[in-house]
């Protein structure tokens, strides 16, 4: 009877140990699943960060191109203004030359009349 009691007790202890091991294994499996999910989440975050870095780099590149376009446009505008100013000066010089030629011709005509018709 004592032997059967010890046997039953050992069987109960074995059952408790088996249940405990099952619970430990279940908990370890659950922890492994959580770790795996967190690793997947971290991988997703890293992928998102990489995509954001690529987008940021592209935006910076596009911004630099836009800045270059603005600088080129500003330069073109400045050159157009300089061209307009030069064209205006050329017109003024042509008018001055025309007036000078007229004055010169008029003075020669007057000189001619003074010479031949005093």
CSV table of N, CA, C and O in Angstrom, one decimal:
chain,number,residue,atom,x,y,z
A,1,UNK,N,0.8,-1.2,0.0
A,1,UNK,CA,0.0,0.0,0.0
A,1,UNK,C,0.9,1.2,0.0
A,1,UNK,O,0.5,2.2,-0.7
A,2,UNK,N,2.0,1.2,0.8
A,2,UNK,CA,2.9,2.3,0.7
A,2,UNK,C,3.5,2.5,-0.6
A,2,UNK,O,3.7,3.6,-1.1
A,3,UNK,N,3.8,1.3,-1.2
A,3,UNK,CA,4.4,1.3,-2.6
A,3,UNK,C,3.4,1.9,-3.6
A,3,UNK,O,3.8,2.7,-4.4
A,4,UNK,N,2.2,1.5,-3.5
A,4,UNK,CA,1.2,2.1,-4.4
A,4,UNK,C,1.0,3.6,-4.2
A,4,UNK,O,0.8,4.3,-5.1
A,5,UNK,N,1.1,4.0,-2.9
A,5,UNK,CA,1.0,5.4,-2.6
A,5,UNK,C,2.1,6.2,-3.2
A,5,UNK,O,2.0,7.2,-3.9
A,6,UNK,N,3.4,5.6,-3.0
A,6,UNK,CA,4.6,6.3,-3.6
A,6,UNK,C,4.5,6.3,-5.1
A,6,UNK,O,4.8,7.2,-5.8
A,7,UNK,N,4.0,5.2,-5.7
A,7,UNK,CA,3.8,5.1,-7.1
A,7,UNK,C,2.9,6.1,-7.6
A,7,UNK,O,3.1,6.8,-8.6
A,8,UNK,N,1.7,6.2,-7.0
A,8,UNK,CA,0.7,7.2,-7.4
A,8,UNK,C,1.3,8.6,-7.2
A,8,UNK,O,1.1,9.5,-8.1
A,9,UNK,N,2.0,8.9,-6.1
A,9,UNK,CA,2.6,10.2,-5.9
A,9,UNK,C,3.6,10.5,-7.0
A,9,UNK,O,3.6,11.6,-7.5
A,10,UNK,N,4.4,9.5,-7.3
A,10,UNK,CA,5.4,9.7,-8.4
A,10,UNK,C,4.7,10.0,-9.7
A,10,UNK,O,5.2,10.8,-10.5
A,11,UNK,N,3.7,9.2,-9.9
A,11,UNK,CA,2.9,9.4,-11.2
A,11,UNK,C,2.3,10.8,-11.2
A,11,UNK,O,2.4,11.5,-12.3
A,12,UNK,N,1.8,11.3,-10.1
A,12,UNK,CA,1.2,12.6,-10.0
A,12,UNK,C,2.3,13.7,-10.2
A,12,UNK,O,2.1,14.6,-11.0
A,13,UNK,N,3.5,13.4,-9.6
A,13,UNK,CA,4.6,14.4,-9.7
A,13,UNK,C,5.0,14.4,-11.2
A,13,UNK,O,5.3,15.4,-11.8
A,14,UNK,N,5.1,13.2,-11.8
A,14,UNK,CA,5.4,13.1,-13.3
A,14,UNK,C,4.4,13.9,-14.1
A,14,UNK,O,4.8,14.6,-15.0
A,15,UNK,N,3.1,13.7,-13.8
A,15,UNK,CA,2.1,14.4,-14.5
A,15,UNK,C,2.2,15.9,-14.4
A,15,UNK,O,2.1,16.7,-15.3
A,16,UNK,N,2.5,16.4,-13.1
A,16,UNK,CA,2.7,17.8,-12.9
A,16,UNK,C,3.9,18.3,-13.6
A,16,UNK,O,3.9,19.4,-14.2
A,17,UNK,N,5.0,17.5,-13.6
A,17,UNK,CA,6.2,17.9,-14.4
A,17,UNK,C,5.9,18.0,-15.9
A,17,UNK,O,6.4,18.9,-16.5
A,18,UNK,N,5.2,17.0,-16.4
A,18,UNK,CA,4.8,17.0,-17.8
A,18,UNK,C,4.0,18.2,-18.1
A,18,UNK,O,4.3,18.9,-19.1
A,19,UNK,N,3.0,18.6,-17.3
A,19,UNK,CA,2.2,19.7,-17.5
A,19,UNK,C,3.0,21.0,-17.4
A,19,UNK,O,2.8,21.9,-18.2
A,20,UNK,N,3.9,21.0,-16.5
A,20,UNK,CA,4.8,22.2,-16.3
A,20,UNK,C,5.7,22.4,-17.5
A,20,UNK,O,5.8,23.5,-18.1
A,21,UNK,N,6.2,21.3,-18.0
A,21,UNK,CA,7.0,21.3,-19.2
A,21,UNK,C,6.2,21.8,-20.4
A,21,UNK,O,6.7,22.6,-21.2
A,22,UNK,N,5.0,21.3,-20.5
A,22,UNK,CA,4.1,21.7,-21.6
A,22,UNK,C,3.9,23.2,-21.6
A,22,UNK,O,3.9,23.9,-22.6
A,23,UNK,N,3.5,23.7,-20.3
A,23,UNK,CA,3.3,25.1,-20.2
A,23,UNK,C,4.6,25.9,-20.5
A,23,UNK,O,4.5,27.0,-21.1
A,24,UNK,N,5.7,25.4,-20.1
A,24,UNK,CA,7.0,26.1,-20.4
A,24,UNK,C,7.2,26.1,-21.9
A,24,UNK,O,7.6,27.2,-22.4
A,25,UNK,N,7.0,25.0,-22.5
A,25,UNK,CA,7.2,25.0,-24.0
A,25,UNK,C,6.2,25.9,-24.7
A,25,UNK,O,6.6,26.6,-25.7
A,26,UNK,N,4.9,25.9,-24.2
A,26,UNK,CA,3.9,26.8,-24.8
A,26,UNK,C,4.4,28.2,-24.6
A,26,UNK,O,4.3,29.0,-25.6
A,27,UNK,N,4.8,28.6,-23.4
A,27,UNK,CA,5.3,29.9,-23.2
A,27,UNK,C,6.5,30.3,-24.0
A,27,UNK,O,6.6,31.4,-24.6
A,28,UNK,N,7.4,29.3,-24.1
A,28,UNK,CA,8.6,29.6,-25.0
A,28,UNK,C,8.2,29.8,-26.4
A,28,UNK,O,8.7,30.6,-27.1
A,29,UNK,N,7.2,29.0,-26.9
A,29,UNK,CA,6.7,29.1,-28.3
A,29,UNK,C,6.1,30.5,-28.5
A,29,UNK,O,6.3,31.2,-29.5
A,30,UNK,N,5.3,30.9,-27.5
A,30,UNK,CA,4.7,32.2,-27.5
A,30,UNK,C,5.7,33.3,-27.5
A,30,UNK,O,5.6,34.3,-28.3
A,31,UNK,N,6.7,33.2,-26.7
A,31,UNK,CA,7.8,34.2,-26.7
A,31,UNK,C,8.6,34.2,-28.0
A,31,UNK,O,8.9,35.3,-28.5
A,32,UNK,N,8.8,33.0,-28.6
A,32,UNK,CA,9.5,32.9,-29.9
A,32,UNK,C,8.6,33.7,-31.0
A,32,UNK,O,9.2,34.4,-31.8
A,33,UNK,N,7.3,33.4,-30.9
A,33,UNK,CA,6.4,34.1,-31.9
A,33,UNK,C,6.4,35.6,-31.7
A,33,UNK,O,6.5,36.3,-32.7
A,34,UNK,N,6.4,36.0,-30.4
A,34,UNK,CA,6.5,37.5,-30.2
A,34,UNK,C,7.8,38.1,-30.7
A,34,UNK,O,7.8,39.1,-31.3
A,35,UNK,N,8.9,37.4,-30.4
A,35,UNK,CA,10.2,37.8,-30.9
A,35,UNK,C,10.2,37.9,-32.4
A,35,UNK,O,10.7,38.9,-33.0
A,36,UNK,N,9.7,36.9,-33.1
A,36,UNK,CA,9.6,36.8,-34.5
A,36,UNK,C,8.8,38.0,-35.1
A,36,UNK,O,9.2,38.7,-36.0
A,37,UNK,N,7.6,38.3,-34.4
A,37,UNK,CA,6.8,39.4,-34.8
A,37,UNK,C,7.5,40.7,-34.7
A,37,UNK,O,7.5,41.6,-35.5
A,38,UNK,N,8.3,40.8,-33.5
A,38,UNK,CA,9.0,42.1,-33.3
A,38,UNK,C,10.1,42.2,-34.4
A,38,UNK,O,10.4,43.3,-34.8
A,39,UNK,N,10.8,41.1,-34.7
A,39,UNK,CA,11.8,41.2,-35.7
A,39,UNK,C,11.2,41.5,-37.1
A,39,UNK,O,11.8,42.3,-37.8
A,40,UNK,N,10.0,41.0,-37.4
A,40,UNK,CA,9.3,41.4,-38.6
A,40,UNK,C,9.0,42.9,-38.6
A,40,UNK,O,9.2,43.6,-39.6
A,41,UNK,N,8.5,43.3,-37.5
A,41,UNK,CA,8.2,44.8,-37.3
A,41,UNK,C,9.4,45.6,-37.5
A,41,UNK,O,9.3,46.6,-38.2
A,42,UNK,N,10.5,45.2,-36.9
A,42,UNK,CA,11.8,46.0,-37.0
A,42,UNK,C,12.2,46.0,-38.5
A,42,UNK,O,12.6,47.0,-39.0
A,43,UNK,N,12.1,44.8,-39.2
A,43,UNK,CA,12.4,44.7,-40.6
A,43,UNK,C,11.6,45.7,-41.4
A,43,UNK,O,12.0,46.4,-42.3
A,44,UNK,N,10.3,45.7,-41.1
A,44,UNK,CA,9.3,46.6,-41.8
A,44,UNK,C,9.7,48.1,-41.6
A,44,UNK,O,9.7,48.9,-42.5
A,45,UNK,N,10.1,48.4,-40.3
A,45,UNK,CA,10.5,49.8,-40.0
A,45,UNK,C,11.8,50.1,-40.8
A,45,UNK,O,11.9,51.2,-41.3
A,46,UNK,N,12.7,49.2,-40.8
A,46,UNK,CA,14.0,49.4,-41.5
A,46,UNK,C,13.7,49.7,-43.0
A,46,UNK,O,14.3,50.5,-43.6
A,47,UNK,N,12.8,48.8,-43.6
A,47,UNK,CA,12.4,49.0,-45.0
A,47,UNK,C,11.8,50.4,-45.2
A,47,UNK,O,12.1,51.1,-46.2
A,48,UNK,N,10.9,50.8,-44.3
A,48,UNK,CA,10.2,52.1,-44.4
A,48,UNK,C,11.2,53.2,-44.3
A,48,UNK,O,11.2,54.2,-45.0
A,49,UNK,N,12.2,53.1,-43.4
A,49,UNK,CA,13.2,54.1,-43.2
A,49,UNK,C,14.1,54.2,-44.5
A,49,UNK,O,14.4,55.3,-44.9
A,50,UNK,N,14.4,53.0,-45.1
A,50,UNK,CA,15.2,53.0,-46.3
A,50,UNK,C,14.4,53.7,-47.4
A,50,UNK,O,15.0,54.5,-48.2
A,51,UNK,N,13.1,53.4,-47.6
A,51,UNK,CA,12.3,54.1,-48.6
A,51,UNK,C,12.2,55.6,-48.3
A,51,UNK,O,12.3,56.3,-49.3
A,52,UNK,N,12.1,56.0,-47.1
A,52,UNK,CA,12.0,57.4,-46.8
A,52,UNK,C,13.4,58.1,-47.1
A,52,UNK,O,13.4,59.2,-47.6
A,53,UNK,N,14.5,57.4,-46.9
A,53,UNK,CA,15.8,57.9,-47.2
A,53,UNK,C,15.9,58.1,-48.7
A,53,UNK,O,16.4,59.1,-49.2
A,54,UNK,N,15.4,57.1,-49.5
A,54,UNK,CA,15.5,57.2,-50.9
A,54,UNK,C,14.6,58.4,-51.4
A,54,UNK,O,15.0,59.2,-52.2
A,55,UNK,N,13.4,58.5,-50.8
A,55,UNK,CA,12.5,59.6,-51.2
A,55,UNK,C,13.2,61.0,-50.8
A,55,UNK,O,13.1,61.9,-51.6
A,56,UNK,N,13.8,61.0,-49.7
A,56,UNK,CA,14.4,62.3,-49.2
A,56,UNK,C,15.6,62.6,-50.2
A,56,UNK,O,15.7,63.8,-50.6
A,57,UNK,N,16.4,61.6,-50.6
A,57,UNK,CA,17.5,61.8,-51.5
A,57,UNK,C,16.9,62.3,-52.8
A,57,UNK,O,17.5,63.3,-53.4
A,58,UNK,N,15.9,61.7,-53.3
A,58,UNK,CA,15.3,62.1,-54.6
A,58,UNK,C,14.7,63.5,-54.5
A,58,UNK,O,14.9,64.3,-55.4
A,59,UNK,N,14.1,63.9,-53.4
A,59,UNK,CA,13.6,65.2,-53.2
A,59,UNK,C,14.7,66.2,-53.2
A,59,UNK,O,14.6,67.3,-53.7
A,60,UNK,N,15.8,65.9,-52.5
A,60,UNK,CA,16.9,66.8,-52.4
A,60,UNK,C,17.5,67.0,-53.8
A,60,UNK,O,17.8,68.1,-54.2
A,61,UNK,N,17.6,65.9,-54.6
A,61,UNK,CA,18.1,66.0,-55.9
A,61,UNK,C,17.2,66.9,-56.8
A,61,UNK,O,17.7,67.8,-57.5
A,62,UNK,N,15.9,66.7,-56.7
A,62,UNK,CA,14.9,67.5,-57.4
A,62,UNK,C,15.0,68.9,-57.0
A,62,UNK,O,14.9,69.8,-57.9
A,63,UNK,N,15.1,69.2,-55.7
A,63,UNK,CA,15.2,70.5,-55.2
A,63,UNK,C,16.5,71.2,-55.8
A,63,UNK,O,16.4,72.4,-56.2
A,64,UNK,N,17.6,70.5,-55.8
A,64,UNK,CA,18.8,71.1,-56.4
A,64,UNK,C,18.6,71.4,-57.9
A,64,UNK,O,19.1,72.4,-58.3
A,65,UNK,N,17.9,70.5,-58.6
A,65,UNK,CA,17.7,70.7,-60.0
A,65,UNK,C,16.8,72.0,-60.2
A,65,UNK,O,17.0,72.8,-61.0
A,66,UNK,N,15.8,72.1,-59.3
A,66,UNK,CA,14.9,73.3,-59.4
A,66,UNK,C,15.7,74.6,-59.0
A,66,UNK,O,15.5,75.6,-59.7
A,67,UNK,N,16.6,74.5,-58.1
A,67,UNK,CA,17.4,75.6,-57.7
A,67,UNK,C,18.3,76.0,-58.9
A,67,UNK,O,18.5,77.2,-59.2
A,68,UNK,N,18.8,75.0,-59.6
A,68,UNK,CA,19.6,75.3,-60.8
A,68,UNK,C,18.8,76.0,-61.9
A,68,UNK,O,19.3,76.9,-62.5
A,69,UNK,N,17.6,75.5,-62.0
A,69,UNK,CA,16.7,76.1,-63.0
A,69,UNK,C,16.4,77.5,-62.7
A,69,UNK,O,16.3,78.4,-63.6
A,70,UNK,N,16.1,77.8,-61.4
A,70,UNK,CA,15.8,79.1,-61.0
A,70,UNK,C,17.0,80.0,-61.2
A,70,UNK,O,16.9,81.1,-61.7
A,71,UNK,N,18.2,79.5,-60.9
A,71,UNK,CA,19.4,80.3,-61.1
A,71,UNK,C,19.6,80.6,-62.6
A,71,UNK,O,20.0,81.7,-63.0
A,72,UNK,N,19.4,79.5,-63.4
A,72,UNK,CA,19.5,79.7,-64.9
A,72,UNK,C,18.5,80.7,-65.4
A,72,UNK,O,18.8,81.6,-66.2
A,73,UNK,N,17.2,80.6,-64.9
A,73,UNK,CA,16.2,81.6,-65.3
A,73,UNK,C,16.6,83.0,-64.9
A,73,UNK,O,16.4,83.9,-65.7
A,74,UNK,N,17.1,83.2,-63.7
A,74,UNK,CA,17.5,84.5,-63.2
A,74,UNK,C,18.6,85.0,-64.1
A,74,UNK,O,18.6,86.2,-64.5
A,75,UNK,N,19.5,84.1,-64.5
A,75,UNK,CA,20.6,84.6,-65.3
A,75,UNK,C,20.1,85.0,-66.7
A,75,UNK,O,20.5,86.0,-67.3
A,76,UNK,N,19.1,84.2,-67.2
A,76,UNK,CA,18.6,84.5,-68.5
A,76,UNK,C,17.8,85.9,-68.5
A,76,UNK,O,17.9,86.7,-69.4
A,77,UNK,N,17.1,86.1,-67.4
A,77,UNK,CA,16.4,87.3,-67.2
A,77,UNK,C,17.4,88.5,-67.2
A,77,UNK,O,17.2,89.5,-67.8
A,78,UNK,N,18.5,88.3,-66.5
A,78,UNK,CA,19.5,89.4,-66.4
A,78,UNK,C,20.1,89.6,-67.7
A,78,UNK,O,20.3,90.8,-68.1
A,79,UNK,N,20.4,88.6,-68.5
A,79,UNK,CA,20.9,88.7,-69.8
A,79,UNK,C,19.9,89.4,-70.8
A,79,UNK,O,20.3,90.3,-71.6
A,80,UNK,N,18.7,89.1,-70.6
A,80,UNK,CA,17.6,89.7,-71.5
A,80,UNK,C,17.5,91.2,-71.2
A,80,UNK,O,17.4,92.0,-72.1
A,81,UNK,N,17.6,91.5,-69.9
A,81,UNK,CA,17.6,93.0,-69.5
A,81,UNK,C,18.9,93.7,-70.0
A,81,UNK,O,18.8,94.8,-70.5
A,82,UNK,N,20.0,93.0,-69.9
A,82,UNK,CA,21.2,93.6,-70.5
A,82,UNK,C,21.1,93.8,-72.0
A,82,UNK,O,21.5,94.9,-72.5
A,83,UNK,N,20.5,92.8,-72.7
A,83,UNK,CA,20.3,92.9,-74.1
A,83,UNK,C,19.4,94.1,-74.4
A,83,UNK,O,19.7,94.9,-75.4
A,84,UNK,N,18.3,94.2,-73.7
A,84,UNK,CA,17.4,95.4,-73.9
A,84,UNK,C,18.1,96.7,-73.7
A,84,UNK,O,17.9,97.6,-74.5
A,85,UNK,N,18.9,96.8,-72.6
A,85,UNK,CA,19.6,98.0,-72.4
A,85,UNK,C,20.6,98.3,-73.5
A,85,UNK,O,20.7,99.5,-73.9
A,86,UNK,N,21.3,97.3,-74.0
A,86,UNK,CA,22.3,97.5,-75.1
A,86,UNK,C,21.6,97.9,-76.3
A,86,UNK,O,22.0,98.8,-77.1
A,87,UNK,N,20.4,97.3,-76.6
A,87,UNK,CA,19.6,97.7,-77.8
A,87,UNK,C,19.2,99.2,-77.7
A,87,UNK,O,19.2,99.9,-78.7
A,88,UNK,N,18.8,99.5,-76.5
A,88,UNK,CA,18.4,100.9,-76.3
A,88,UNK,C,19.6,101.9,-76.5
A,88,UNK,O,19.4,102.9,-77.1
A,89,UNK,N,20.7,101.5,-76.0
A,89,UNK,CA,21.9,102.3,-76.2
A,89,UNK,C,22.3,102.4,-77.7
A,89,UNK,O,22.7,103.5,-78.1
A,90,UNK,N,22.2,101.3,-78.4
A,90,UNK,CA,22.5,101.3,-79.8
A,90,UNK,C,21.5,102.3,-80.5
A,90,UNK,O,22.0,103.0,-81.4
A,91,UNK,N,20.2,102.2,-80.2
A,91,UNK,CA,19.3,103.2,-80.8
A,91,UNK,C,19.7,104.6,-80.5
A,91,UNK,O,19.7,105.5,-81.4
A,92,UNK,N,20.1,104.9,-79.3
A,92,UNK,CA,20.5,106.2,-78.9
A,92,UNK,C,21.7,106.6,-79.7
A,92,UNK,O,21.8,107.8,-80.2
A,93,UNK,N,22.7,105.7,-79.8
A,93,UNK,CA,23.9,106.0,-80.6
A,93,UNK,C,23.6,106.2,-82.1
A,93,UNK,O,24.2,107.1,-82.7
A,94,UNK,N,22.7,105.4,-82.6
A,94,UNK,CA,22.3,105.6,-84.0
A,94,UNK,C,21.7,106.9,-84.2
A,94,UNK,O,21.9,107.6,-85.2
A,95,UNK,N,20.8,107.3,-83.3
A,95,UNK,CA,20.1,108.6,-83.4
A,95,UNK,C,21.1,109.7,-83.3
A,95,UNK,O,21.1,110.7,-84.1
A,96,UNK,N,22.1,109.6,-82.4
A,96,UNK,CA,23.1,110.6,-82.2
A,96,UNK,C,24.0,110.7,-83.5
A,96,UNK,O,24.3,111.8,-83.9
A,97,UNK,N,24.3,109.5,-84.0
A,97,UNK,CA,25.1,109.5,-85.3
A,97,UNK,C,24.3,110.2,-86.4
A,97,UNK,O,24.8,111.0,-87.2
A,98,UNK,N,23.0,109.8,-86.5
A,98,UNK,CA,22.1,110.5,-87.5
A,98,UNK,C,22.1,112.0,-87.4
A,98,UNK,O,22.3,112.7,-88.3
A,99,UNK,N,21.9,112.4,-86.1
A,99,UNK,CA,21.9,113.9,-85.9
A,99,UNK,C,23.2,114.5,-86.2
A,99,UNK,O,23.3,115.6,-86.7
A,100,UNK,N,24.3,113.8,-85.8
A,100,UNK,CA,25.6,114.3,-86.1
A,100,UNK,C,25.8,114.5,-87.6
A,100,UNK,O,26.4,115.5,-88.1
A,101,UNK,N,25.4,113.5,-88.3
A,101,UNK,CA,25.5,113.5,-89.8
A,101,UNK,C,24.7,114.6,-90.4
A,101,UNK,O,25.2,115.3,-91.3
A,102,UNK,N,23.5,114.8,-89.8
A,102,UNK,CA,22.7,115.9,-90.3
A,102,UNK,C,23.3,117.3,-90.0
A,102,UNK,O,23.3,118.2,-90.9
A,103,UNK,N,23.8,117.5,-88.8
A,103,UNK,CA,24.5,118.7,-88.5
A,103,UNK,C,25.7,118.9,-89.4
A,103,UNK,O,25.9,120.0,-89.9
A,104,UNK,N,26.4,117.9,-89.6
A,104,UNK,CA,27.6,118.0,-90.4
A,104,UNK,C,27.2,118.3,-91.9
A,104,UNK,O,27.8,119.2,-92.5
A,105,UNK,N,26.2,117.7,-92.4
A,105,UNK,CA,25.7,118.0,-93.8
A,105,UNK,C,25.2,119.4,-93.9
A,105,UNK,O,25.5,120.1,-94.8
A,106,UNK,N,24.4,119.8,-92.8
A,106,UNK,CA,23.9,121.2,-92.9
A,106,UNK,C,25.0,122.2,-92.8
A,106,UNK,O,24.9,123.2,-93.5
A,107,UNK,N,26.0,121.9,-92.0
A,107,UNK,CA,27.1,122.9,-91.9
A,107,UNK,C,27.9,123.0,-93.3
A,107,UNK,O,28.3,124.0,-93.7
A,108,UNK,N,28.0,121.8,-94.0
A,108,UNK,CA,28.7,121.8,-95.3
A,108,UNK,C,27.8,122.6,-96.3
A,108,UNK,O,28.4,123.3,-97.1
A,109,UNK,N,26.5,122.4,-96.2
A,109,UNK,CA,25.6,123.1,-97.1
A,109,UNK,C,25.7,124.6,-96.9
A,109,UNK,O,25.9,125.4,-97.8
A,110,UNK,N,25.7,125.0,-95.6
A,110,UNK,CA,25.9,126.4,-95.3
A,110,UNK,C,27.2,126.9,-95.7
A,110,UNK,O,27.3,128.0,-96.3
A,111,UNK,N,28.3,126.1,-95.5
A,111,UNK,CA,29.6,126.6,-96.0
A,111,UNK,C,29.6,126.7,-97.5
A,111,UNK,O,30.2,127.7,-98.0
A,112,UNK,N,29.0,125.8,-98.2
A,112,UNK,CA,28.9,125.9,-99.6
A,112,UNK,C,28.2,127.2,-100.1
A,112,UNK,O,28.7,127.9,-100.9
A,113,UNK,N,27.1,127.5,-99.5
A,113,UNK,CA,26.4,128.7,-99.8
A,113,UNK,C,27.2,129.9,-99.5
A,113,UNK,O,27.2,130.9,-100.2
A,114,UNK,N,27.9,129.9,-98.3
A,114,UNK,CA,28.7,131.1,-97.9
A,114,UNK,C,29.8,131.3,-98.9
A,114,UNK,O,30.2,132.4,-99.3
A,115,UNK,N,30.4,130.1,-99.4
A,115,UNK,CA,31.5,130.2,-100.3
A,115,UNK,C,31.0,130.7,-101.7
A,115,UNK,O,31.7,131.6,-102.2
A,116,UNK,N,30.0,130.2,-102.2
A,116,UNK,CA,29.5,130.6,-103.6
A,116,UNK,C,28.5,131.7,-103.6
A,116,UNK,O,28.3,132.3,-104.6
A,117,UNK,N,27.8,132.0,-102.5
A,117,UNK,CA,26.9,133.1,-102.4
A,117,UNK,C,27.1,133.9,-101.2
A,117,UNK,O,26.3,133.8,-100.2
A,118,UNK,N,28.1,134.7,-101.2
A,118,UNK,CA,28.4,135.5,-100.0
A,118,UNK,C,27.4,136.5,-99.6
A,118,UNK,O,26.6,136.9,-100.3
